[in-house]
GROMACS .gro file of C-alpha atoms in nm:
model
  399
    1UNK     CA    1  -2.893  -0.365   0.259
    2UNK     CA    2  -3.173  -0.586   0.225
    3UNK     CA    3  -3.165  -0.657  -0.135
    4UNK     CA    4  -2.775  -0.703  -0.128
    5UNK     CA    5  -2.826  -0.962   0.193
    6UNK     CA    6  -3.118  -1.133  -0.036
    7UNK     CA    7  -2.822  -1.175  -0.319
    8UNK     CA    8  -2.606  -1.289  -0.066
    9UNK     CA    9  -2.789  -1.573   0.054
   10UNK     CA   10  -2.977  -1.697  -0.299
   11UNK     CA   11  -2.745  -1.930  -0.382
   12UNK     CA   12  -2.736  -2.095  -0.103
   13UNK     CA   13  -3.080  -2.347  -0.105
   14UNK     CA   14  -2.950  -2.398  -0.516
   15UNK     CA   15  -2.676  -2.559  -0.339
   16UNK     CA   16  -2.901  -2.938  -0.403
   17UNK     CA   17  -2.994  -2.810  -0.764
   18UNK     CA   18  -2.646  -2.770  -0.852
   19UNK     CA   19  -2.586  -3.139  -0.721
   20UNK     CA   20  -2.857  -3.312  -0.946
   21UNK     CA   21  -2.690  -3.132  -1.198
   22UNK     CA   22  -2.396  -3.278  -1.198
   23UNK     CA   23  -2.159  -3.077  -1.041
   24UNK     CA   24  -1.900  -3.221  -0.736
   25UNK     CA   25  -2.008  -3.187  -0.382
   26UNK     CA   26  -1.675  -3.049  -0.321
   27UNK     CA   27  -1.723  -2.787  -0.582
   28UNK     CA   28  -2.067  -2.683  -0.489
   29UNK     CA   29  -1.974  -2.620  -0.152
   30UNK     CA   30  -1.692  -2.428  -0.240
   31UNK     CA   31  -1.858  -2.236  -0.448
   32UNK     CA   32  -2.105  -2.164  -0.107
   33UNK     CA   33  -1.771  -2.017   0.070
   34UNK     CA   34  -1.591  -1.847  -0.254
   35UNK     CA   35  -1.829  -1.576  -0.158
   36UNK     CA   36  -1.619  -1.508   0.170
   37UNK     CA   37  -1.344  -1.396  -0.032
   38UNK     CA   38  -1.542  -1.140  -0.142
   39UNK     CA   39  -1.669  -1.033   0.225
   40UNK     CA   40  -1.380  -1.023   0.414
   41UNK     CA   41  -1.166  -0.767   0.201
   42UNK     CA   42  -1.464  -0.564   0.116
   43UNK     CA   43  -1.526  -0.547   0.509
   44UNK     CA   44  -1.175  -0.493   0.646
   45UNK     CA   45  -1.110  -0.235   0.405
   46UNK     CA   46  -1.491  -0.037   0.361
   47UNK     CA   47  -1.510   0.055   0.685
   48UNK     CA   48  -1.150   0.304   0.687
   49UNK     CA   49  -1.219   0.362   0.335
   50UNK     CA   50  -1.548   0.515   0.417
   51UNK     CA   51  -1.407   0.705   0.699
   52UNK     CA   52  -1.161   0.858   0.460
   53UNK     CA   53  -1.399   0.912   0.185
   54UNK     CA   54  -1.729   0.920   0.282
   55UNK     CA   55  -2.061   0.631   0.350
   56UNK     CA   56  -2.172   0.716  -0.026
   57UNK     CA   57  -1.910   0.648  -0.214
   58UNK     CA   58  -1.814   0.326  -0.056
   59UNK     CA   59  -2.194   0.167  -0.008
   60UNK     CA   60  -2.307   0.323  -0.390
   61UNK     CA   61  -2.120   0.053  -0.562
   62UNK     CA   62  -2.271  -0.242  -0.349
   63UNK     CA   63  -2.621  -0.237  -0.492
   64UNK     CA   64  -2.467  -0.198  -0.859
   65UNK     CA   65  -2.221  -0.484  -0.771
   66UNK     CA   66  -2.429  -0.716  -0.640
   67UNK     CA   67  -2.681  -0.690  -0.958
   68UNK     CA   68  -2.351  -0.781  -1.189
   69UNK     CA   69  -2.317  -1.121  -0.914
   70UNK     CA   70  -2.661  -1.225  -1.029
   71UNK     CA   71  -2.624  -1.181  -1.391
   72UNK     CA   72  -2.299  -1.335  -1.414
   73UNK     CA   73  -2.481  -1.659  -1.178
   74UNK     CA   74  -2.742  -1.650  -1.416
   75UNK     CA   75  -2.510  -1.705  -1.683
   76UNK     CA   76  -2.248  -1.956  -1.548
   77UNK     CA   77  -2.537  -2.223  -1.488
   78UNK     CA   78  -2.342  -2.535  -1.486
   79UNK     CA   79  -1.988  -2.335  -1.513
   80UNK     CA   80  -1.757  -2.362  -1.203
   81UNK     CA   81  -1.546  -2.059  -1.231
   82UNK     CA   82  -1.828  -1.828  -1.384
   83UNK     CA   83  -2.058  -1.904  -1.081
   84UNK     CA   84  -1.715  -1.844  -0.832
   85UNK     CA   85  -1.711  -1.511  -1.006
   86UNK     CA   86  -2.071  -1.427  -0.934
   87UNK     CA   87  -2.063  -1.536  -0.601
   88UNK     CA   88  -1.753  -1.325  -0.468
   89UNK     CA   89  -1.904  -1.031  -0.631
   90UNK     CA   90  -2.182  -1.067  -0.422
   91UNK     CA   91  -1.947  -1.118  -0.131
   92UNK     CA   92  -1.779  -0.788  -0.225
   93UNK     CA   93  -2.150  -0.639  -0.216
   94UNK     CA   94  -2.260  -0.792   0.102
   95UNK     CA   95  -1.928  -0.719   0.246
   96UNK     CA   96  -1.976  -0.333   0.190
   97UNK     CA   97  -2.286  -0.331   0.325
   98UNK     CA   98  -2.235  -0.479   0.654
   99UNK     CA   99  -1.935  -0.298   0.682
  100UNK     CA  100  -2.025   0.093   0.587
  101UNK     CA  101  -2.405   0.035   0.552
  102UNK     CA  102  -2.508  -0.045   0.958
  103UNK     CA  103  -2.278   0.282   1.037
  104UNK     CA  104  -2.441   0.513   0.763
  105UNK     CA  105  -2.793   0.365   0.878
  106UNK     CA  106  -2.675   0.420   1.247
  107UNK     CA  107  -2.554   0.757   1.175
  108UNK     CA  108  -2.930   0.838   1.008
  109UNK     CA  109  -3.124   0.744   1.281
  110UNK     CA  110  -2.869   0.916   1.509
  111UNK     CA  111  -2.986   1.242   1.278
  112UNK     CA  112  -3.291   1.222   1.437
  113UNK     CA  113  -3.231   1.126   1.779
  114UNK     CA  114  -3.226   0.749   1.803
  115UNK     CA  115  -2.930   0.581   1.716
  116UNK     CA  116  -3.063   0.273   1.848
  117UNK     CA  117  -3.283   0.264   1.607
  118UNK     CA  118  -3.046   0.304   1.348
  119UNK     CA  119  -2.878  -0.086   1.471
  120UNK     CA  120  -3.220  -0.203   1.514
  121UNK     CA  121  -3.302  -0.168   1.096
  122UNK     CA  122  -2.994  -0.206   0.993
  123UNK     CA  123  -2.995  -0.554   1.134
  124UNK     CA  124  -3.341  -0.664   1.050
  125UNK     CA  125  -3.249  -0.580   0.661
  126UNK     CA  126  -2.976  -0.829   0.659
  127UNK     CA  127  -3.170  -1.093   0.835
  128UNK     CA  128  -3.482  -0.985   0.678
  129UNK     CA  129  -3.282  -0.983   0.368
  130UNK     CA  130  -3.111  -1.323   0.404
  131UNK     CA  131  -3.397  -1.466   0.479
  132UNK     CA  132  -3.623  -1.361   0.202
  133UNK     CA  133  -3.381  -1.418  -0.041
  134UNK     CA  134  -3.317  -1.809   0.028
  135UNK     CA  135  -3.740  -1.851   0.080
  136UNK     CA  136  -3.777  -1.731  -0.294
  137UNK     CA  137  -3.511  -1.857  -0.434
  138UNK     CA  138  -3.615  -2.201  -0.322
  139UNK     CA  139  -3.963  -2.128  -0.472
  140UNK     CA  140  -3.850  -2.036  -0.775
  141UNK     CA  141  -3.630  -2.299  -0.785
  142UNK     CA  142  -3.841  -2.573  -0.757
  143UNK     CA  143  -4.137  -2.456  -0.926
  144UNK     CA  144  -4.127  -2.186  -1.153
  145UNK     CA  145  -3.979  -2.186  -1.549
  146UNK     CA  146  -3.572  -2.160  -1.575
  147UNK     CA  147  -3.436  -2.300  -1.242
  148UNK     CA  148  -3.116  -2.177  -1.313
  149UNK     CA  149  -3.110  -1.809  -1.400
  150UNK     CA  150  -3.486  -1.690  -1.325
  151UNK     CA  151  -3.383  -1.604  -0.881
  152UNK     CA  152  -3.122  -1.414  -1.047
  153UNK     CA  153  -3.277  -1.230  -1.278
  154UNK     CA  154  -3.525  -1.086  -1.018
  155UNK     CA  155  -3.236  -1.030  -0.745
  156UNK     CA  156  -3.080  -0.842  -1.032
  157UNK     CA  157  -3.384  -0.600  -1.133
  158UNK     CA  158  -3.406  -0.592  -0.732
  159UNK     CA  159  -3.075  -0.451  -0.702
  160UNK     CA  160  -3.063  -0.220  -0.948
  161UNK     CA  161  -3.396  -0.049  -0.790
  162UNK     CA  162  -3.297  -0.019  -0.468
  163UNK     CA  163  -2.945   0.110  -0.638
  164UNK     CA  164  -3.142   0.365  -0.727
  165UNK     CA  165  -3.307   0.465  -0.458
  166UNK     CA  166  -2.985   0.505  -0.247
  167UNK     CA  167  -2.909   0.792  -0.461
  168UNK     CA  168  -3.112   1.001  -0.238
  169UNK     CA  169  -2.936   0.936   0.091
  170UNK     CA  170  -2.764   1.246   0.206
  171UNK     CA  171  -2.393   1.149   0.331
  172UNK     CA  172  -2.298   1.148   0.726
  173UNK     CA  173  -1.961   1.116   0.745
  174UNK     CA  174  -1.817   1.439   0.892
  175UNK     CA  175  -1.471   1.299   0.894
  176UNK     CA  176  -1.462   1.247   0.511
  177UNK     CA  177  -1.183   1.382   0.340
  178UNK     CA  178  -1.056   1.489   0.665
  179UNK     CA  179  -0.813   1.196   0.708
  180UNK     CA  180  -0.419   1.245   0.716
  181UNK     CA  181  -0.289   0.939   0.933
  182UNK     CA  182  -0.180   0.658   0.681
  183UNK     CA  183  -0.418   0.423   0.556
  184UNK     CA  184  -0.206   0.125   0.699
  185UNK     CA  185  -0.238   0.283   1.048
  186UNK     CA  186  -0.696   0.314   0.994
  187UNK     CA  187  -0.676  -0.091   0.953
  188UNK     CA  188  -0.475  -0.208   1.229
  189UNK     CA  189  -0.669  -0.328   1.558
  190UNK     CA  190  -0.515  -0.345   1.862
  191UNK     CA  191  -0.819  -0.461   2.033
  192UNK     CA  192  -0.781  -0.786   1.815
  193UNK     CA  193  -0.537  -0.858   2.088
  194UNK     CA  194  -0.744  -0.798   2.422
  195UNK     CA  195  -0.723  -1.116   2.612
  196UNK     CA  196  -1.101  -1.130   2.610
  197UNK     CA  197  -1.185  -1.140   2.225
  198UNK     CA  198  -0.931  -1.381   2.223
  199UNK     CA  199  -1.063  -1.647   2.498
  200UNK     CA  200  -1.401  -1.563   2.453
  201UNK     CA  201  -1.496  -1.415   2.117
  202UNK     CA  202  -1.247  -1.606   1.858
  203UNK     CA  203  -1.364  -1.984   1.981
  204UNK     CA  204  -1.725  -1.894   1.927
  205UNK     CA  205  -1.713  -1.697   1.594
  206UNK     CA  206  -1.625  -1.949   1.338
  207UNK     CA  207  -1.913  -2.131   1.464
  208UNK     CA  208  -2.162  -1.843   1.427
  209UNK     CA  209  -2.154  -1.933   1.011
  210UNK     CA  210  -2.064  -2.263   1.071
  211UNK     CA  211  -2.338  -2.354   1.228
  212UNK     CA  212  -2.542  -2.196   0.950
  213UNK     CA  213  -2.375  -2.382   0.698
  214UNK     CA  214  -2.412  -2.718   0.830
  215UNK     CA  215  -2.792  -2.696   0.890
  216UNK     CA  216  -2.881  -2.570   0.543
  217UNK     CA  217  -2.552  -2.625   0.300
  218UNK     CA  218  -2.476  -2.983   0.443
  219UNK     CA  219  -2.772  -3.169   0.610
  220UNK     CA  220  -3.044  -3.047   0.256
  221UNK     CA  221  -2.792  -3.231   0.070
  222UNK     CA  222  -2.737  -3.547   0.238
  223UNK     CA  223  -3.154  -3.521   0.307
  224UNK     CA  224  -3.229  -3.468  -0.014
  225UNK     CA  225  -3.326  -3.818  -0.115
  226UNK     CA  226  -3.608  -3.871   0.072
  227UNK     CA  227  -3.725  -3.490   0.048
  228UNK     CA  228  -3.949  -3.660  -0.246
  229UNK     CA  229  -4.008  -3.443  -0.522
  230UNK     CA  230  -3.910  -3.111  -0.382
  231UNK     CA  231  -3.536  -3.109  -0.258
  232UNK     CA  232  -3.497  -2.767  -0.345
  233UNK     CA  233  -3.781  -2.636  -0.158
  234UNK     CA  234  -3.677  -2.885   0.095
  235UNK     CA  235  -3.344  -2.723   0.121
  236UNK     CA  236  -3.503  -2.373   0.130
  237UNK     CA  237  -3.726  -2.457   0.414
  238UNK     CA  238  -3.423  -2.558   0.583
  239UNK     CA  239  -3.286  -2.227   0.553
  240UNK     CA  240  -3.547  -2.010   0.672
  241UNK     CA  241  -3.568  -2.276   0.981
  242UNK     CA  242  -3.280  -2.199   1.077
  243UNK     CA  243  -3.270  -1.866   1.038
  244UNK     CA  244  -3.584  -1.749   1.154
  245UNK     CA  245  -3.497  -1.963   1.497
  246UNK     CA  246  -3.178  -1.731   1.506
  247UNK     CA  247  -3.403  -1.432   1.457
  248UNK     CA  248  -3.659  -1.580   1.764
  249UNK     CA  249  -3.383  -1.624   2.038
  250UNK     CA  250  -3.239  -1.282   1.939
  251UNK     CA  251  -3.603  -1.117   2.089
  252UNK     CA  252  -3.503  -1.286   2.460
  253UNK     CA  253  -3.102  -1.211   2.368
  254UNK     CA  254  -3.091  -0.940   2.590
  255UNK     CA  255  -3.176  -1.104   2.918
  256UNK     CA  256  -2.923  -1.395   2.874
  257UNK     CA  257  -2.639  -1.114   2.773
  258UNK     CA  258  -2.467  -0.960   3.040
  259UNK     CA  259  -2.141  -0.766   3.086
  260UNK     CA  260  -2.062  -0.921   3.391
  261UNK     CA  261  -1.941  -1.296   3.239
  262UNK     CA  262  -1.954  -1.499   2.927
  263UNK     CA  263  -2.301  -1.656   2.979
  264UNK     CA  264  -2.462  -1.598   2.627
  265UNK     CA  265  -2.191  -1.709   2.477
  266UNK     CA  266  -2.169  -2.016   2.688
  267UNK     CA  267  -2.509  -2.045   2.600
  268UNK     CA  268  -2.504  -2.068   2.274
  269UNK     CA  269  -2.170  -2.280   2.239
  270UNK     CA  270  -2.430  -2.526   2.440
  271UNK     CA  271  -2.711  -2.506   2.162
  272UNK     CA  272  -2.436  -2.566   1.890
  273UNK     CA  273  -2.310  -2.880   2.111
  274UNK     CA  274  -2.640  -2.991   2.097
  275UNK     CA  275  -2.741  -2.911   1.697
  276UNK     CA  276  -2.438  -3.069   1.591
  277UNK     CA  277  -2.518  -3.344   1.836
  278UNK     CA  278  -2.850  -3.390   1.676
  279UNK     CA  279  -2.677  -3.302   1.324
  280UNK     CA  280  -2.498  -3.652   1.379
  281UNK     CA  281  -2.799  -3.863   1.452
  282UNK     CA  282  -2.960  -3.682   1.120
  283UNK     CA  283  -2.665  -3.794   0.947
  284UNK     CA  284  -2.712  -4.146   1.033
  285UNK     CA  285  -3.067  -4.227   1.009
  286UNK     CA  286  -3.116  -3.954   0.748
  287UNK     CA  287  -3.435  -3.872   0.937
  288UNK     CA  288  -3.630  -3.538   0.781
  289UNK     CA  289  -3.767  -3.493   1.105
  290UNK     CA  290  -3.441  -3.517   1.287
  291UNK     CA  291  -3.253  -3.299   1.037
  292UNK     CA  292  -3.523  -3.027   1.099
  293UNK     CA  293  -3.468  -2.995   1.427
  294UNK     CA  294  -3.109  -3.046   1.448
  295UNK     CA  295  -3.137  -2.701   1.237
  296UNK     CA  296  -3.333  -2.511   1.455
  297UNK     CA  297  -3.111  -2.577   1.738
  298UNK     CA  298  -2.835  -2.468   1.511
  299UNK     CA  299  -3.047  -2.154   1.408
  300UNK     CA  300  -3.079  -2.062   1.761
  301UNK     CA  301  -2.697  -2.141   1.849
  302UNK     CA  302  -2.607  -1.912   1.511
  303UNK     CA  303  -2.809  -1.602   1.648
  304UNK     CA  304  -2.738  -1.583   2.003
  305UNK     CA  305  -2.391  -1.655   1.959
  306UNK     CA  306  -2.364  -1.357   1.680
  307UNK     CA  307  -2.544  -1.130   1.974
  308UNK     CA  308  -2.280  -1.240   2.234
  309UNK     CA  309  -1.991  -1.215   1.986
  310UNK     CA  310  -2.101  -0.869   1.849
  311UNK     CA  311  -2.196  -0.745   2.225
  312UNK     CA  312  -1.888  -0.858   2.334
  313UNK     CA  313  -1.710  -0.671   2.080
  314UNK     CA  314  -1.827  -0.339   2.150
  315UNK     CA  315  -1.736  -0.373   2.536
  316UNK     CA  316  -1.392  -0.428   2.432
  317UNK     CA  317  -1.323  -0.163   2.166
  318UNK     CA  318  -1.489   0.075   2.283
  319UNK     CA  319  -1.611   0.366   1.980
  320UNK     CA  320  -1.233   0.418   1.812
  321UNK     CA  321  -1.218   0.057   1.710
  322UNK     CA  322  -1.570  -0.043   1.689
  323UNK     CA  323  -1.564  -0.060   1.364
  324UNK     CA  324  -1.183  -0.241   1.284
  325UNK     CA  325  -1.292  -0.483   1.530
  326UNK     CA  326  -1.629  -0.592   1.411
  327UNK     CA  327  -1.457  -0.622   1.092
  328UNK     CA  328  -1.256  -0.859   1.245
  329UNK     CA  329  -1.489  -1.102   1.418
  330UNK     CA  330  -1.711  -1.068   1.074
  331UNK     CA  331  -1.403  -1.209   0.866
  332UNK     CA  332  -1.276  -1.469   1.149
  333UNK     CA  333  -1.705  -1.564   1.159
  334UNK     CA  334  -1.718  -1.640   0.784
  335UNK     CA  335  -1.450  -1.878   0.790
  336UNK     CA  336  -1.732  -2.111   0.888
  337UNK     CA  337  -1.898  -2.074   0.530
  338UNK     CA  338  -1.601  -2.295   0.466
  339UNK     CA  339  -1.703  -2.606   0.701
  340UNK     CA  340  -1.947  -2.761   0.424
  341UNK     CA  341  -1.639  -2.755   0.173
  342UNK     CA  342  -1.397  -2.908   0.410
  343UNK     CA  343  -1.673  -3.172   0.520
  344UNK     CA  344  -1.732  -3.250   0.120
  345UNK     CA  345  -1.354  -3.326   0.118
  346UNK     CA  346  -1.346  -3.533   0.424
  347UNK     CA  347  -1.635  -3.712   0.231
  348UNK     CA  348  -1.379  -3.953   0.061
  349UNK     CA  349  -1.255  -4.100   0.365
  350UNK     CA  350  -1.513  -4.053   0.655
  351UNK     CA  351  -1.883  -4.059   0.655
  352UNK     CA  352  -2.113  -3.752   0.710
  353UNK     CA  353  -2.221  -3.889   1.080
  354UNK     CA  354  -1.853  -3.951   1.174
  355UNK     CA  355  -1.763  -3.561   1.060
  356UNK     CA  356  -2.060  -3.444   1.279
  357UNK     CA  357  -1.932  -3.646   1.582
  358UNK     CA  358  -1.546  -3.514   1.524
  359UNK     CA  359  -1.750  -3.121   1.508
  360UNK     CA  360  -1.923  -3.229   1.839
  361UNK     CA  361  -1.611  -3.308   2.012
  362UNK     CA  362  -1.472  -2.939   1.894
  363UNK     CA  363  -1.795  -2.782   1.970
  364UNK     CA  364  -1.763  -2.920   2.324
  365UNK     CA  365  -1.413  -2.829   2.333
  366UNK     CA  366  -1.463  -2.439   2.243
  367UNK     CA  367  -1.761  -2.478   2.507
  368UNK     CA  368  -1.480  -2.550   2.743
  369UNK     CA  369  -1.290  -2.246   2.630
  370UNK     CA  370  -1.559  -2.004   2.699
  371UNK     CA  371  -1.649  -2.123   3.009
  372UNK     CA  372  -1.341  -2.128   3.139
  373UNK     CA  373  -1.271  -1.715   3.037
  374UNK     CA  374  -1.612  -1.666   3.196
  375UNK     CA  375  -1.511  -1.363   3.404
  376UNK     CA  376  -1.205  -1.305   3.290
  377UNK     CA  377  -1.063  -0.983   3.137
  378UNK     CA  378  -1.363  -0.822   3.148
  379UNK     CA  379  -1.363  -0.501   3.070
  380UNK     CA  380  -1.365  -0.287   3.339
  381UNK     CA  381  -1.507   0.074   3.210
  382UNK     CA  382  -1.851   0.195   3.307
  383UNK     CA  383  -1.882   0.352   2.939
  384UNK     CA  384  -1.783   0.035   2.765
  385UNK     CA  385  -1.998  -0.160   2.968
  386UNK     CA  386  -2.306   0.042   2.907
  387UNK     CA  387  -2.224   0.069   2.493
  388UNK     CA  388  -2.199  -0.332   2.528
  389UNK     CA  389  -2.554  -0.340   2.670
  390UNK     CA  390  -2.737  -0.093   2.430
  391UNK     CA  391  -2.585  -0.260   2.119
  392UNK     CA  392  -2.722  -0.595   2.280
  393UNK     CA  393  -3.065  -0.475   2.341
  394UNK     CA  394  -3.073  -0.338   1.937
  395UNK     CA  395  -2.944  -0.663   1.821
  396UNK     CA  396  -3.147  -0.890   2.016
  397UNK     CA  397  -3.460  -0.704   1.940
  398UNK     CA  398  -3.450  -0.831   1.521
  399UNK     CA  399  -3.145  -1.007   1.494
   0.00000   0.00000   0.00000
């Protein structure tokens, strides 16, 4: 999981390397979100599939799959479709592993008593894994020989070892092979429809990757001119800013979440009012210091709002649909990897600052949203409450 989250997430501080090189802003951005194509089928369909069939044969491919994403961005270099090719193979990878990777890791620890556990690790490898992966990248980026294809090459040698080392995971799916209900009936979601995930968990989630991809896709780029000689490294710092802030709020997560009204998701639609906020003044005056802390604020708005979304989530499916309905707020989430595309676009006609001001009056809109579903719907079962709370307390204790 780590290793495929480090693939994931590679690209992404590149994003300003690509630019120097010539290629389009439009095109470099969408080449940030082609890897969502790749995410959401792999995670609406892994999770049944490995229900069906088994963790193993679902999650073996990812590590394999993800290696073949880095050699073929290795290769593409300056080609548009060849890197689009690489990055929704890793999307594919990453979307396996969130999807049928946090239940077979949940389902190991739950082997040996502490299933809790089992959220806790899987969690800090993607973050862990996300992070890592943009910090090096960056590194290598800027300063080491062949700027262009050495990060992949050692994501690739990265995923082939830990590929390897899967092998040896014994399989925990007792209802593999088991399956006779249609496959059609395993991926539909009622709970989609709950009142609740629709007033209070759609307006917040495509702002969860959103806000990710404005602090370090967007604002590196338009900062990258007075970054001096580094822009890359620039643009990687950025990244771990704002991702290690959504790691930090996720440790005091569990005492703003509560089952009893929307307040951490309130909460964190009011830190991504105020990131975008400050994203608009960084816009304007193009000031480094500005731009840094208009990402942290994001960061911190991106990783309490994915604890609220994902806590919210589990009070209203309850254990049948856990799973389709994660699925769900993952794929409706990622749509935000598509906000520095769209903004790229936009480019022609409005300026960067004006974009940010148009996202802060939506921000402040789905604020409004939220706060007005704060108590309402709520689940009312005592089990789904207390499922809500323990998945909470895992997630906010690494993110």
């Amino acid at each position: 999981m780590f290793a495929v989250a480090w693939g994931g997430n590679e690209f992404t501080p590149l994003l300003v390397m690509y630019r120097q090189g010539g290629l389009g802003g439009v095109t470099v951005d969408a080449l940030l979100g082609a890897y969502v194509l790749g995410i959401i089928p792999a995670l609406l369909l892994g999770g049944p599939l490995s229900d069906r069939f088994g963790r193993r044969p679902l999650l073996l491919p990812a590590a394999p799959v993800a290696a073949l994403g880095s050699v073929i961005l290795a290769l593409g270099a300056s080609t548009p479709w060849v890197l689009g090719v690489g990055r929704v193979l890793s999307g594919v990878a990453l979307g396996l592993v969130m999807a049928v990777g946090t239940t077979w890791v949940t389902e190991l620890a739950s082997r040996a008593g502490d299933s809790a556990a089992g959220a806790r690790r899987a969690s800090l490898a993607l973050t862990a894994g996300f992070l890592v992966g943009a910090g090096v990248a960056a590194a290598l980026a800027q300063w080491a020989p062949w700027p262009a294809h050495l990060t992949y090459v050692v994501h690739a040698l990265l995923a082939a070892v830990s590929g390897l080392w899967v092998l040896r995971v014994p399989e925990t799916s007792s209802t593999a092979g088991a399956r006779v209900s249609r496959l059609r009936d395993d991926l539909r979601v009622p709970a989609a429809a709950h009142r609740r995930f629709l007033r209070v968990v759609v307006p917040t989630a495509p702002w969860v990757f959103g806000c990710v991809g404005a602090a370090y896709a967007v604002l590196p780029g338009l900062l990258a001119s007075h970054a001096g000689s580094v822009p890359v490294a620039f643009a990687g710092l950025m990244t771990v800013l704002t991702l290690g802030c959504g790691i930090g709020i996720q440790v005091v997560a569990r005492r703003i979440d509560t089952h009893r009204s929307a307040r951490a998701s309130v909460i964190a639609m009011s830190l991504i009012v105020v990131g975008v906020g400050l994203g608009a003044v960084a816009a304007h005056t193009l000031a480094l210091v500005v731009g840094m802390v208009a990402a942290a604020v994001l960061g911190m708005g991106y990783g309490l709002a994915l604890v609220a979304g994902l806590s919210e989530v589990t009070r209203i499916a309850g254990p049948r649909h856990l799973a389709g309905l994660t699925a769900v707020y993952y794929s409706i989430a990622y749509l935000g990897f598509f906000v520095p595309m769209l903004l790229a676009w936009l480019a022609r006609t409005w300026s960067y600052a004006q974009m940010f001001g148009v996202g802060l009056v939506l921000a402040a809109a789905s604020l409004a949203i939220v706060a007005a579903a704060w108590k309402a719907h709520l689940p009312t079962s005592t089990a789904e409450r207390a499922a809500g709370d323990a998945v909470a307390r895992s997630a906010a204790s690494v993110g």
